């Protein structure tokens, strides 16, 4: 047994014990996570996962990438980079990471390309930000539109900065494997999309329940104490969102206050433990280092917060 995993094992055993001792408290919490996924995430994610995978499988994405070849070369990125970003921005988490992984496994980008594209192609989708967060949670589509604009600017700015910094270290794209998407493409695409959306729901339910337990046992209390002078009544919901971002955004919207929207922007852009774990499930296959990716997401979240702050003050 590796020593570094001992804290993780201890936390998992403690969590399992809590669930077993208080099912009346945490079974409903799990159902709340399912409802949140069904209402806010699945409708915004599933259709676009099908569309993007159809474009990839049928070669449409490859054709769309051709006009962006020069821009990709300037940044030391493959021609497909712009198209992967657009599909990520339209689809939302964790579709961008899944698409990066798909391109890498097909041999159309190298692992080095994947590592540089990972922060750039890590975005939430417009349906979630404008519809679920803006309209459903804050009751104002304009808030959602502002959050979407700040989110995309933050992701692009930090993502392109990383690409330019690492441009000199870029390797040539690996030799393409001959891939044939034979058989029933439509079935493969829908099956893959359904599995991906269900996996995302599983992550949300698990981390939603975990965050509830963390609140009940004051695990996040030290961080709340540190942040309360800065964020006042929003500190608790913000800390909650660092584990499960969707629930955190809902809590911030319900609590209100001048910092609710900027803090929600940070959570949307950073992603929280749940969304980060979903993305890293795909990205680690391409050699993406979790620590570097999480630091990049922190920088993007901080920039999004700063861009939304003037609207709150």
PDB file of C-alpha atoms in Angstrom:
ATOM      1  CA  UNK A   1       0.000   0.000   0.000  1.00  0.00           C
ATOM      2  CA  UNK A   2       1.372   3.414  -0.985  1.00  0.00           C
ATOM      3  CA  UNK A   3       1.752   5.783   1.954  1.00  0.00           C
ATOM      4  CA  UNK A   4       0.532   8.763  -0.066  1.00  0.00           C
ATOM      5  CA  UNK A   5      -2.888   7.134  -0.461  1.00  0.00           C
ATOM      6  CA  UNK A   6      -3.426   6.617   3.292  1.00  0.00           C
ATOM      7  CA  UNK A   7      -5.272   9.968   3.776  1.00  0.00           C
ATOM      8  CA  UNK A   8      -7.497   9.141   0.801  1.00  0.00           C
ATOM      9  CA  UNK A   9      -8.296   5.677   2.178  1.00  0.00           C
ATOM     10  CA  UNK A  10      -9.073   7.172   5.587  1.00  0.00           C
ATOM     11  CA  UNK A  11     -11.390   9.773   4.051  1.00  0.00           C
ATOM     12  CA  UNK A  12     -13.233   7.181   1.967  1.00  0.00           C
ATOM     13  CA  UNK A  13     -13.715   4.873   4.961  1.00  0.00           C
ATOM     14  CA  UNK A  14     -14.982   7.797   7.051  1.00  0.00           C
ATOM     15  CA  UNK A  15     -17.388   8.830   4.283  1.00  0.00           C
ATOM     16  CA  UNK A  16     -18.702   5.277   3.889  1.00  0.00           C
ATOM     17  CA  UNK A  17     -19.230   5.047   7.655  1.00  0.00           C
ATOM     18  CA  UNK A  18     -21.157   8.325   7.666  1.00  0.00           C
ATOM     19  CA  UNK A  19     -23.413   7.126   4.843  1.00  0.00           C
ATOM     20  CA  UNK A  20     -24.073   3.810   6.584  1.00  0.00           C
ATOM     21  CA  UNK A  21     -24.878   5.457   9.926  1.00  0.00           C
ATOM     22  CA  UNK A  22     -27.157   8.204   8.566  1.00  0.00           C
ATOM     23  CA  UNK A  23     -28.927   6.955   5.419  1.00  0.00           C
ATOM     24  CA  UNK A  24     -31.998   9.069   6.247  1.00  0.00           C
ATOM     25  CA  UNK A  25     -29.815  12.168   5.797  1.00  0.00           C
ATOM     26  CA  UNK A  26     -27.655  11.247   2.814  1.00  0.00           C
ATOM     27  CA  UNK A  27     -29.923   9.136   0.598  1.00  0.00           C
ATOM     28  CA  UNK A  28     -32.132  12.215   0.012  1.00  0.00           C
ATOM     29  CA  UNK A  29     -28.958  14.239  -0.636  1.00  0.00           C
ATOM     30  CA  UNK A  30     -27.967  11.772  -3.346  1.00  0.00           C
ATOM     31  CA  UNK A  31     -31.430  12.148  -4.890  1.00  0.00           C
ATOM     32  CA  UNK A  32     -30.989  15.936  -4.782  1.00  0.00           C
ATOM     33  CA  UNK A  33     -27.771  15.493  -6.755  1.00  0.00           C
ATOM     34  CA  UNK A  34     -29.611  13.351  -9.295  1.00  0.00           C
ATOM     35  CA  UNK A  35     -32.346  15.971  -9.625  1.00  0.00           C
ATOM     36  CA  UNK A  36     -29.734  18.697 -10.097  1.00  0.00           C
ATOM     37  CA  UNK A  37     -28.049  16.634 -12.812  1.00  0.00           C
ATOM     38  CA  UNK A  38     -31.356  15.857 -14.554  1.00  0.00           C
ATOM     39  CA  UNK A  39     -32.547  19.474 -14.465  1.00  0.00           C
ATOM     40  CA  UNK A  40     -29.386  21.478 -15.093  1.00  0.00           C
ATOM     41  CA  UNK A  41     -26.669  19.278 -16.583  1.00  0.00           C
ATOM     42  CA  UNK A  42     -28.058  16.472 -18.748  1.00  0.00           C
ATOM     43  CA  UNK A  43     -30.244  18.710 -20.981  1.00  0.00           C
ATOM     44  CA  UNK A  44     -27.341  21.094 -21.545  1.00  0.00           C
ATOM     45  CA  UNK A  45     -24.766  18.357 -22.180  1.00  0.00           C
ATOM     46  CA  UNK A  46     -26.286  15.379 -23.996  1.00  0.00           C
ATOM     47  CA  UNK A  47     -27.415  16.960 -27.322  1.00  0.00           C
ATOM     48  CA  UNK A  48     -24.075  18.656 -27.869  1.00  0.00           C
ATOM     49  CA  UNK A  49     -22.110  15.519 -27.017  1.00  0.00           C
ATOM     50  CA  UNK A  50     -24.000  13.721 -29.782  1.00  0.00           C
ATOM     51  CA  UNK A  51     -23.414  16.566 -32.253  1.00  0.00           C
ATOM     52  CA  UNK A  52     -19.695  16.917 -31.560  1.00  0.00           C
ATOM     53  CA  UNK A  53     -19.010  13.184 -31.724  1.00  0.00           C
ATOM     54  CA  UNK A  54     -20.931  12.910 -35.013  1.00  0.00           C
ATOM     55  CA  UNK A  55     -18.772  15.706 -36.432  1.00  0.00           C
ATOM     56  CA  UNK A  56     -15.612  13.919 -35.331  1.00  0.00           C
ATOM     57  CA  UNK A  57     -16.653  10.456 -36.495  1.00  0.00           C
ATOM     58  CA  UNK A  58     -17.881  11.608 -39.911  1.00  0.00           C
ATOM     59  CA  UNK A  59     -14.887  13.845 -40.638  1.00  0.00           C
ATOM     60  CA  UNK A  60     -16.838  17.114 -40.487  1.00  0.00           C
ATOM     61  CA  UNK A  61     -14.658  18.484 -37.696  1.00  0.00           C
ATOM     62  CA  UNK A  62     -11.521  17.794 -39.741  1.00  0.00           C
ATOM     63  CA  UNK A  63     -12.896  19.782 -42.687  1.00  0.00           C
ATOM     64  CA  UNK A  64     -13.884  22.650 -40.396  1.00  0.00           C
ATOM     65  CA  UNK A  65     -10.339  22.802 -38.999  1.00  0.00           C
ATOM     66  CA  UNK A  66      -8.652  23.606 -42.317  1.00  0.00           C
ATOM     67  CA  UNK A  67      -9.199  27.415 -42.242  1.00  0.00           C
ATOM     68  CA  UNK A  68      -7.454  27.600 -38.865  1.00  0.00           C
ATOM     69  CA  UNK A  69      -4.201  25.880 -39.838  1.00  0.00           C
ATOM     70  CA  UNK A  70      -2.119  29.092 -39.852  1.00  0.00           C
ATOM     71  CA  UNK A  71      -3.372  30.236 -36.456  1.00  0.00           C
ATOM     72  CA  UNK A  72      -2.590  26.796 -35.053  1.00  0.00           C
ATOM     73  CA  UNK A  73       0.970  26.885 -36.421  1.00  0.00           C
ATOM     74  CA  UNK A  74       1.554  30.353 -34.911  1.00  0.00           C
ATOM     75  CA  UNK A  75       0.646  29.043 -31.459  1.00  0.00           C
ATOM     76  CA  UNK A  76       2.483  25.780 -31.975  1.00  0.00           C
ATOM     77  CA  UNK A  77      -0.826  23.915 -31.986  1.00  0.00           C
ATOM     78  CA  UNK A  78      -2.350  21.451 -34.433  1.00  0.00           C
ATOM     79  CA  UNK A  79      -4.887  22.725 -36.997  1.00  0.00           C
ATOM     80  CA  UNK A  80      -7.710  21.020 -35.115  1.00  0.00           C
ATOM     81  CA  UNK A  81      -7.173  23.165 -31.994  1.00  0.00           C
ATOM     82  CA  UNK A  82      -9.700  25.865 -32.924  1.00  0.00           C
ATOM     83  CA  UNK A  83     -12.403  23.364 -33.775  1.00  0.00           C
ATOM     84  CA  UNK A  84     -11.816  21.414 -30.551  1.00  0.00           C
ATOM     85  CA  UNK A  85     -12.159  24.671 -28.609  1.00  0.00           C
ATOM     86  CA  UNK A  86     -15.400  25.618 -30.371  1.00  0.00           C
ATOM     87  CA  UNK A  87     -16.907  22.180 -29.756  1.00  0.00           C
ATOM     88  CA  UNK A  88     -15.848  22.431 -26.112  1.00  0.00           C
ATOM     89  CA  UNK A  89     -17.340  25.912 -25.691  1.00  0.00           C
ATOM     90  CA  UNK A  90     -20.633  24.821 -27.223  1.00  0.00           C
ATOM     91  CA  UNK A  91     -20.901  21.527 -25.333  1.00  0.00           C
ATOM     92  CA  UNK A  92     -19.598  22.328 -21.840  1.00  0.00           C
ATOM     93  CA  UNK A  93     -17.891  20.200 -19.184  1.00  0.00           C
ATOM     94  CA  UNK A  94     -16.534  17.546 -19.563  1.00  0.00           C
ATOM     95  CA  UNK A  95     -17.049  17.387 -23.339  1.00  0.00           C
ATOM     96  CA  UNK A  96     -13.952  19.448 -24.188  1.00  0.00           C
ATOM     97  CA  UNK A  97     -11.657  17.119 -22.262  1.00  0.00           C
ATOM     98  CA  UNK A  98     -13.388  14.124 -23.800  1.00  0.00           C
ATOM     99  CA  UNK A  99     -12.861  15.541 -27.308  1.00  0.00           C
ATOM    100  CA  UNK A 100      -9.173  16.246 -26.602  1.00  0.00           C
ATOM    101  CA  UNK A 101      -8.824  12.634 -25.463  1.00  0.00           C
ATOM    102  CA  UNK A 102     -10.680  11.391 -28.558  1.00  0.00           C
ATOM    103  CA  UNK A 103      -8.356  13.315 -30.915  1.00  0.00           C
ATOM    104  CA  UNK A 104      -5.301  12.083 -29.029  1.00  0.00           C
ATOM    105  CA  UNK A 105      -6.443   8.447 -29.136  1.00  0.00           C
ATOM    106  CA  UNK A 106      -7.156   8.761 -32.866  1.00  0.00           C
ATOM    107  CA  UNK A 107      -3.593  10.017 -33.381  1.00  0.00           C
ATOM    108  CA  UNK A 108      -4.684  13.419 -34.739  1.00  0.00           C
ATOM    109  CA  UNK A 109      -2.923  15.332 -31.961  1.00  0.00           C
ATOM    110  CA  UNK A 110       0.084  14.368 -29.868  1.00  0.00           C
ATOM    111  CA  UNK A 111       0.104  13.994 -26.054  1.00  0.00           C
ATOM    112  CA  UNK A 112       2.099  17.251 -25.948  1.00  0.00           C
ATOM    113  CA  UNK A 113      -0.656  18.970 -27.940  1.00  0.00           C
ATOM    114  CA  UNK A 114      -3.227  17.535 -25.544  1.00  0.00           C
ATOM    115  CA  UNK A 115      -1.384  18.907 -22.509  1.00  0.00           C
ATOM    116  CA  UNK A 116      -1.374  22.420 -23.985  1.00  0.00           C
ATOM    117  CA  UNK A 117      -4.951  22.228 -25.231  1.00  0.00           C
ATOM    118  CA  UNK A 118      -6.359  20.904 -21.942  1.00  0.00           C
ATOM    119  CA  UNK A 119      -6.843  24.308 -20.183  1.00  0.00           C
ATOM    120  CA  UNK A 120      -7.968  26.034 -23.398  1.00  0.00           C
ATOM    121  CA  UNK A 121     -10.611  23.394 -24.129  1.00  0.00           C
ATOM    122  CA  UNK A 122     -11.992  23.296 -20.598  1.00  0.00           C
ATOM    123  CA  UNK A 123     -15.205  25.312 -20.715  1.00  0.00           C
ATOM    124  CA  UNK A 124     -18.742  25.283 -19.465  1.00  0.00           C
ATOM    125  CA  UNK A 125     -21.507  25.515 -22.052  1.00  0.00           C
ATOM    126  CA  UNK A 126     -23.814  28.443 -22.894  1.00  0.00           C
ATOM    127  CA  UNK A 127     -26.969  26.469 -22.108  1.00  0.00           C
ATOM    128  CA  UNK A 128     -25.732  25.764 -18.598  1.00  0.00           C
ATOM    129  CA  UNK A 129     -24.396  29.251 -17.842  1.00  0.00           C
ATOM    130  CA  UNK A 130     -27.219  31.293 -19.402  1.00  0.00           C
ATOM    131  CA  UNK A 131     -30.096  28.867 -18.872  1.00  0.00           C
ATOM    132  CA  UNK A 132     -29.309  26.910 -15.716  1.00  0.00           C
ATOM    133  CA  UNK A 133     -27.256  29.491 -13.799  1.00  0.00           C
ATOM    134  CA  UNK A 134     -28.517  32.799 -15.198  1.00  0.00           C
ATOM    135  CA  UNK A 135     -32.206  32.078 -15.724  1.00  0.00           C
ATOM    136  CA  UNK A 136     -32.996  29.193 -13.360  1.00  0.00           C
ATOM    137  CA  UNK A 137     -30.714  30.081 -10.437  1.00  0.00           C
ATOM    138  CA  UNK A 138     -30.294  33.882 -10.535  1.00  0.00           C
ATOM    139  CA  UNK A 139     -33.566  34.559 -12.373  1.00  0.00           C
ATOM    140  CA  UNK A 140     -31.840  36.815 -14.888  1.00  0.00           C
ATOM    141  CA  UNK A 141     -30.546  35.815 -18.329  1.00  0.00           C
ATOM    142  CA  UNK A 142     -28.399  38.958 -18.442  1.00  0.00           C
ATOM    143  CA  UNK A 143     -26.411  37.673 -15.469  1.00  0.00           C
ATOM    144  CA  UNK A 144     -25.909  34.425 -17.344  1.00  0.00           C
ATOM    145  CA  UNK A 145     -24.741  36.235 -20.478  1.00  0.00           C
ATOM    146  CA  UNK A 146     -22.255  38.309 -18.460  1.00  0.00           C
ATOM    147  CA  UNK A 147     -20.961  35.199 -16.715  1.00  0.00           C
ATOM    148  CA  UNK A 148     -20.584  33.389 -20.062  1.00  0.00           C
ATOM    149  CA  UNK A 149     -18.607  36.276 -21.588  1.00  0.00           C
ATOM    150  CA  UNK A 150     -16.293  36.533 -18.559  1.00  0.00           C
ATOM    151  CA  UNK A 151     -15.882  32.752 -18.478  1.00  0.00           C
ATOM    152  CA  UNK A 152     -14.863  32.476 -22.132  1.00  0.00           C
ATOM    153  CA  UNK A 153     -12.490  35.462 -21.961  1.00  0.00           C
ATOM    154  CA  UNK A 154     -10.811  33.965 -18.881  1.00  0.00           C
ATOM    155  CA  UNK A 155     -10.418  30.512 -20.395  1.00  0.00           C
ATOM    156  CA  UNK A 156      -9.096  31.866 -23.702  1.00  0.00           C
ATOM    157  CA  UNK A 157      -6.675  34.354 -22.097  1.00  0.00           C
ATOM    158  CA  UNK A 158      -5.064  31.857 -19.716  1.00  0.00           C
ATOM    159  CA  UNK A 159      -5.243  28.996 -22.235  1.00  0.00           C
ATOM    160  CA  UNK A 160      -3.527  30.962 -25.010  1.00  0.00           C
ATOM    161  CA  UNK A 161      -0.904  32.269 -22.580  1.00  0.00           C
ATOM    162  CA  UNK A 162      -0.031  28.671 -21.674  1.00  0.00           C
ATOM    163  CA  UNK A 163       0.104  27.730 -25.358  1.00  0.00           C
ATOM    164  CA  UNK A 164       2.493  30.614 -26.135  1.00  0.00           C
ATOM    165  CA  UNK A 165       4.716  29.880 -23.125  1.00  0.00           C
ATOM    166  CA  UNK A 166       5.012  26.228 -24.116  1.00  0.00           C
ATOM    167  CA  UNK A 167       5.320  26.911 -27.827  1.00  0.00           C
ATOM    168  CA  UNK A 168       9.073  26.364 -27.834  1.00  0.00           C
ATOM    169  CA  UNK A 169       8.651  22.989 -26.175  1.00  0.00           C
ATOM    170  CA  UNK A 170       6.040  21.811 -28.654  1.00  0.00           C
ATOM    171  CA  UNK A 171       6.666  18.485 -30.294  1.00  0.00           C
ATOM    172  CA  UNK A 172       5.534  17.399 -33.683  1.00  0.00           C
ATOM    173  CA  UNK A 173       2.121  15.840 -33.807  1.00  0.00           C
ATOM    174  CA  UNK A 174       2.380  12.106 -33.529  1.00  0.00           C
ATOM    175  CA  UNK A 175       1.938  10.022 -36.625  1.00  0.00           C
ATOM    176  CA  UNK A 176      -1.712   9.489 -37.333  1.00  0.00           C
ATOM    177  CA  UNK A 177      -3.094   6.063 -36.857  1.00  0.00           C
ATOM    178  CA  UNK A 178      -5.307   4.731 -39.536  1.00  0.00           C
ATOM    179  CA  UNK A 179      -8.710   4.799 -37.901  1.00  0.00           C
ATOM    180  CA  UNK A 180     -11.854   3.626 -39.538  1.00  0.00           C
ATOM    181  CA  UNK A 181     -15.154   4.424 -37.963  1.00  0.00           C
ATOM    182  CA  UNK A 182     -16.945   1.508 -39.480  1.00  0.00           C
ATOM    183  CA  UNK A 183     -20.024  -0.219 -38.250  1.00  0.00           C
ATOM    184  CA  UNK A 184     -22.993   1.677 -36.918  1.00  0.00           C
ATOM    185  CA  UNK A 185     -21.636   5.191 -36.317  1.00  0.00           C
ATOM    186  CA  UNK A 186     -24.968   6.523 -35.076  1.00  0.00           C
ATOM    187  CA  UNK A 187     -25.261   3.779 -32.460  1.00  0.00           C
ATOM    188  CA  UNK A 188     -21.640   4.242 -31.359  1.00  0.00           C
ATOM    189  CA  UNK A 189     -22.086   7.998 -30.995  1.00  0.00           C
ATOM    190  CA  UNK A 190     -25.331   7.791 -29.007  1.00  0.00           C
ATOM    191  CA  UNK A 191     -24.032   4.972 -26.824  1.00  0.00           C
ATOM    192  CA  UNK A 192     -20.860   6.926 -26.063  1.00  0.00           C
ATOM    193  CA  UNK A 193     -22.809  10.131 -25.336  1.00  0.00           C
ATOM    194  CA  UNK A 194     -25.256   8.368 -23.016  1.00  0.00           C
ATOM    195  CA  UNK A 195     -22.433   6.705 -21.072  1.00  0.00           C
ATOM    196  CA  UNK A 196     -20.544  10.002 -20.756  1.00  0.00           C
ATOM    197  CA  UNK A 197     -23.619  11.880 -19.508  1.00  0.00           C
ATOM    198  CA  UNK A 198     -24.431   9.109 -17.010  1.00  0.00           C
ATOM    199  CA  UNK A 199     -20.840   9.134 -15.747  1.00  0.00           C
ATOM    200  CA  UNK A 200     -21.094  12.905 -15.293  1.00  0.00           C
ATOM    201  CA  UNK A 201     -24.298  12.339 -13.303  1.00  0.00           C
ATOM    202  CA  UNK A 202     -22.532   9.799 -11.132  1.00  0.00           C
ATOM    203  CA  UNK A 203     -19.783  12.276 -10.317  1.00  0.00           C
ATOM    204  CA  UNK A 204     -22.346  14.964  -9.461  1.00  0.00           C
ATOM    205  CA  UNK A 205     -24.336  12.659  -7.150  1.00  0.00           C
ATOM    206  CA  UNK A 206     -21.205  11.446  -5.359  1.00  0.00           C
ATOM    207  CA  UNK A 207     -19.661  14.873  -4.842  1.00  0.00           C
ATOM    208  CA  UNK A 208     -23.025  16.480  -3.996  1.00  0.00           C
ATOM    209  CA  UNK A 209     -23.466  13.952  -1.194  1.00  0.00           C
ATOM    210  CA  UNK A 210     -19.828  14.335  -0.146  1.00  0.00           C
ATOM    211  CA  UNK A 211     -20.186  18.105   0.076  1.00  0.00           C
ATOM    212  CA  UNK A 212     -23.297  17.703   2.239  1.00  0.00           C
ATOM    213  CA  UNK A 213     -21.360  15.448   4.613  1.00  0.00           C
ATOM    214  CA  UNK A 214     -18.446  17.894   4.641  1.00  0.00           C
ATOM    215  CA  UNK A 215     -20.843  20.657   5.678  1.00  0.00           C
ATOM    216  CA  UNK A 216     -22.506  18.546   8.357  1.00  0.00           C
ATOM    217  CA  UNK A 217     -19.183  17.646   9.960  1.00  0.00           C
ATOM    218  CA  UNK A 218     -17.663  21.134   9.532  1.00  0.00           C
ATOM    219  CA  UNK A 219     -14.815  19.869   7.372  1.00  0.00           C
ATOM    220  CA  UNK A 220     -14.880  23.126   5.416  1.00  0.00           C
ATOM    221  CA  UNK A 221     -15.252  25.334   8.496  1.00  0.00           C
ATOM    222  CA  UNK A 222     -11.566  26.427   8.694  1.00  0.00           C
ATOM    223  CA  UNK A 223     -11.699  27.587   5.060  1.00  0.00           C
ATOM    224  CA  UNK A 224     -15.049  29.315   5.710  1.00  0.00           C
ATOM    225  CA  UNK A 225     -13.508  31.210   8.645  1.00  0.00           C
ATOM    226  CA  UNK A 226     -10.664  32.386   6.421  1.00  0.00           C
ATOM    227  CA  UNK A 227     -12.969  33.497   3.609  1.00  0.00           C
ATOM    228  CA  UNK A 228     -15.815  34.997   5.663  1.00  0.00           C
ATOM    229  CA  UNK A 229     -14.090  38.418   6.107  1.00  0.00           C
ATOM    230  CA  UNK A 230     -13.792  38.560   2.303  1.00  0.00           C
ATOM    231  CA  UNK A 231     -17.023  36.962   1.143  1.00  0.00           C
ATOM    232  CA  UNK A 232     -19.287  37.430   4.180  1.00  0.00           C
ATOM    233  CA  UNK A 233     -22.462  35.284   3.945  1.00  0.00           C
ATOM    234  CA  UNK A 234     -21.361  33.810   0.597  1.00  0.00           C
ATOM    235  CA  UNK A 235     -18.324  32.043   2.095  1.00  0.00           C
ATOM    236  CA  UNK A 236     -20.163  28.838   3.071  1.00  0.00           C
ATOM    237  CA  UNK A 237     -21.785  28.329  -0.341  1.00  0.00           C
ATOM    238  CA  UNK A 238     -18.519  29.160  -2.094  1.00  0.00           C
ATOM    239  CA  UNK A 239     -16.667  26.515  -0.076  1.00  0.00           C
ATOM    240  CA  UNK A 240     -19.465  24.062  -0.833  1.00  0.00           C
ATOM    241  CA  UNK A 241     -19.040  24.870  -4.540  1.00  0.00           C
ATOM    242  CA  UNK A 242     -15.345  24.022  -4.425  1.00  0.00           C
ATOM    243  CA  UNK A 243     -16.509  20.415  -4.057  1.00  0.00           C
ATOM    244  CA  UNK A 244     -19.632  20.473  -6.273  1.00  0.00           C
ATOM    245  CA  UNK A 245     -19.865  23.627  -8.404  1.00  0.00           C
ATOM    246  CA  UNK A 246     -23.484  23.335  -9.563  1.00  0.00           C
ATOM    247  CA  UNK A 247     -24.821  23.085  -6.021  1.00  0.00           C
ATOM    248  CA  UNK A 248     -22.498  25.889  -4.940  1.00  0.00           C
ATOM    249  CA  UNK A 249     -23.820  28.194  -7.679  1.00  0.00           C
ATOM    250  CA  UNK A 250     -27.400  27.382  -6.665  1.00  0.00           C
ATOM    251  CA  UNK A 251     -26.570  28.217  -3.051  1.00  0.00           C
ATOM    252  CA  UNK A 252     -24.906  31.504  -4.002  1.00  0.00           C
ATOM    253  CA  UNK A 253     -27.907  32.517  -6.106  1.00  0.00           C
ATOM    254  CA  UNK A 254     -30.315  31.686  -3.277  1.00  0.00           C
ATOM    255  CA  UNK A 255     -28.218  33.589  -0.708  1.00  0.00           C
ATOM    256  CA  UNK A 256     -27.738  36.620  -2.949  1.00  0.00           C
ATOM    257  CA  UNK A 257     -25.428  39.517  -2.224  1.00  0.00           C
ATOM    258  CA  UNK A 258     -23.108  41.608  -4.358  1.00  0.00           C
ATOM    259  CA  UNK A 259     -20.445  38.908  -4.623  1.00  0.00           C
ATOM    260  CA  UNK A 260     -22.807  36.059  -5.528  1.00  0.00           C
ATOM    261  CA  UNK A 261     -22.349  36.363  -9.307  1.00  0.00           C
ATOM    262  CA  UNK A 262     -18.533  36.865  -9.312  1.00  0.00           C
ATOM    263  CA  UNK A 263     -18.115  33.893  -6.963  1.00  0.00           C
ATOM    264  CA  UNK A 264     -20.413  31.813  -9.149  1.00  0.00           C
ATOM    265  CA  UNK A 265     -18.244  32.827 -12.113  1.00  0.00           C
ATOM    266  CA  UNK A 266     -15.175  31.528 -10.294  1.00  0.00           C
ATOM    267  CA  UNK A 267     -16.891  28.221  -9.509  1.00  0.00           C
ATOM    268  CA  UNK A 268     -18.150  27.795 -13.078  1.00  0.00           C
ATOM    269  CA  UNK A 269     -14.674  28.437 -14.489  1.00  0.00           C
ATOM    270  CA  UNK A 270     -12.678  26.527 -11.872  1.00  0.00           C
ATOM    271  CA  UNK A 271     -15.150  23.651 -11.904  1.00  0.00           C
ATOM    272  CA  UNK A 272     -14.909  22.314  -8.363  1.00  0.00           C
ATOM    273  CA  UNK A 273     -13.697  18.846  -7.403  1.00  0.00           C
ATOM    274  CA  UNK A 274     -16.564  17.105  -9.212  1.00  0.00           C
ATOM    275  CA  UNK A 275     -15.994  18.702 -12.615  1.00  0.00           C
ATOM    276  CA  UNK A 276     -12.207  18.574 -12.291  1.00  0.00           C
ATOM    277  CA  UNK A 277     -12.406  14.838 -11.589  1.00  0.00           C
ATOM    278  CA  UNK A 278     -14.657  14.320 -14.619  1.00  0.00           C
ATOM    279  CA  UNK A 279     -12.182  16.100 -16.899  1.00  0.00           C
ATOM    280  CA  UNK A 280      -9.107  14.409 -15.489  1.00  0.00           C
ATOM    281  CA  UNK A 281     -10.668  10.998 -16.123  1.00  0.00           C
ATOM    282  CA  UNK A 282     -10.096  11.757 -19.808  1.00  0.00           C
ATOM    283  CA  UNK A 283      -7.056  14.044 -19.684  1.00  0.00           C
ATOM    284  CA  UNK A 284      -4.784  11.793 -17.633  1.00  0.00           C
ATOM    285  CA  UNK A 285      -4.992   9.271 -20.488  1.00  0.00           C
ATOM    286  CA  UNK A 286      -3.182  11.886 -22.593  1.00  0.00           C
ATOM    287  CA  UNK A 287      -0.476  12.532 -19.996  1.00  0.00           C
ATOM    288  CA  UNK A 288      -1.976  15.741 -18.544  1.00  0.00           C
ATOM    289  CA  UNK A 289      -0.600  16.415 -15.060  1.00  0.00           C
ATOM    290  CA  UNK A 290      -3.476  17.000 -12.579  1.00  0.00           C
ATOM    291  CA  UNK A 291      -1.590  19.600 -10.509  1.00  0.00           C
ATOM    292  CA  UNK A 292      -0.713  21.793 -13.503  1.00  0.00           C
ATOM    293  CA  UNK A 293      -4.226  21.522 -14.899  1.00  0.00           C
ATOM    294  CA  UNK A 294      -5.817  22.479 -11.560  1.00  0.00           C
ATOM    295  CA  UNK A 295      -3.483  25.474 -11.211  1.00  0.00           C
ATOM    296  CA  UNK A 296      -4.465  26.638 -14.702  1.00  0.00           C
ATOM    297  CA  UNK A 297      -8.147  26.329 -13.766  1.00  0.00           C
ATOM    298  CA  UNK A 298      -7.493  28.361 -10.591  1.00  0.00           C
ATOM    299  CA  UNK A 299      -5.967  31.139 -12.693  1.00  0.00           C
ATOM    300  CA  UNK A 300      -8.919  31.082 -15.090  1.00  0.00           C
ATOM    301  CA  UNK A 301     -11.390  31.176 -12.188  1.00  0.00           C
ATOM    302  CA  UNK A 302      -9.606  34.108 -10.538  1.00  0.00           C
ATOM    303  CA  UNK A 303      -9.647  36.076 -13.802  1.00  0.00           C
ATOM    304  CA  UNK A 304     -13.366  35.368 -14.279  1.00  0.00           C
ATOM    305  CA  UNK A 305     -14.058  36.603 -10.740  1.00  0.00           C
ATOM    306  CA  UNK A 306     -12.106  39.806 -11.448  1.00  0.00           C
ATOM    307  CA  UNK A 307     -13.976  40.431 -14.707  1.00  0.00           C
ATOM    308  CA  UNK A 308     -17.386  40.025 -13.038  1.00  0.00           C
ATOM    309  CA  UNK A 309     -16.501  42.020  -9.921  1.00  0.00           C
ATOM    310  CA  UNK A 310     -17.201  45.491 -11.477  1.00  0.00           C
ATOM    311  CA  UNK A 311     -20.769  44.363 -12.242  1.00  0.00           C
ATOM    312  CA  UNK A 312     -21.303  43.525  -8.578  1.00  0.00           C
ATOM    313  CA  UNK A 313     -19.903  46.730  -7.090  1.00  0.00           C
TER     314      UNK A 313
END
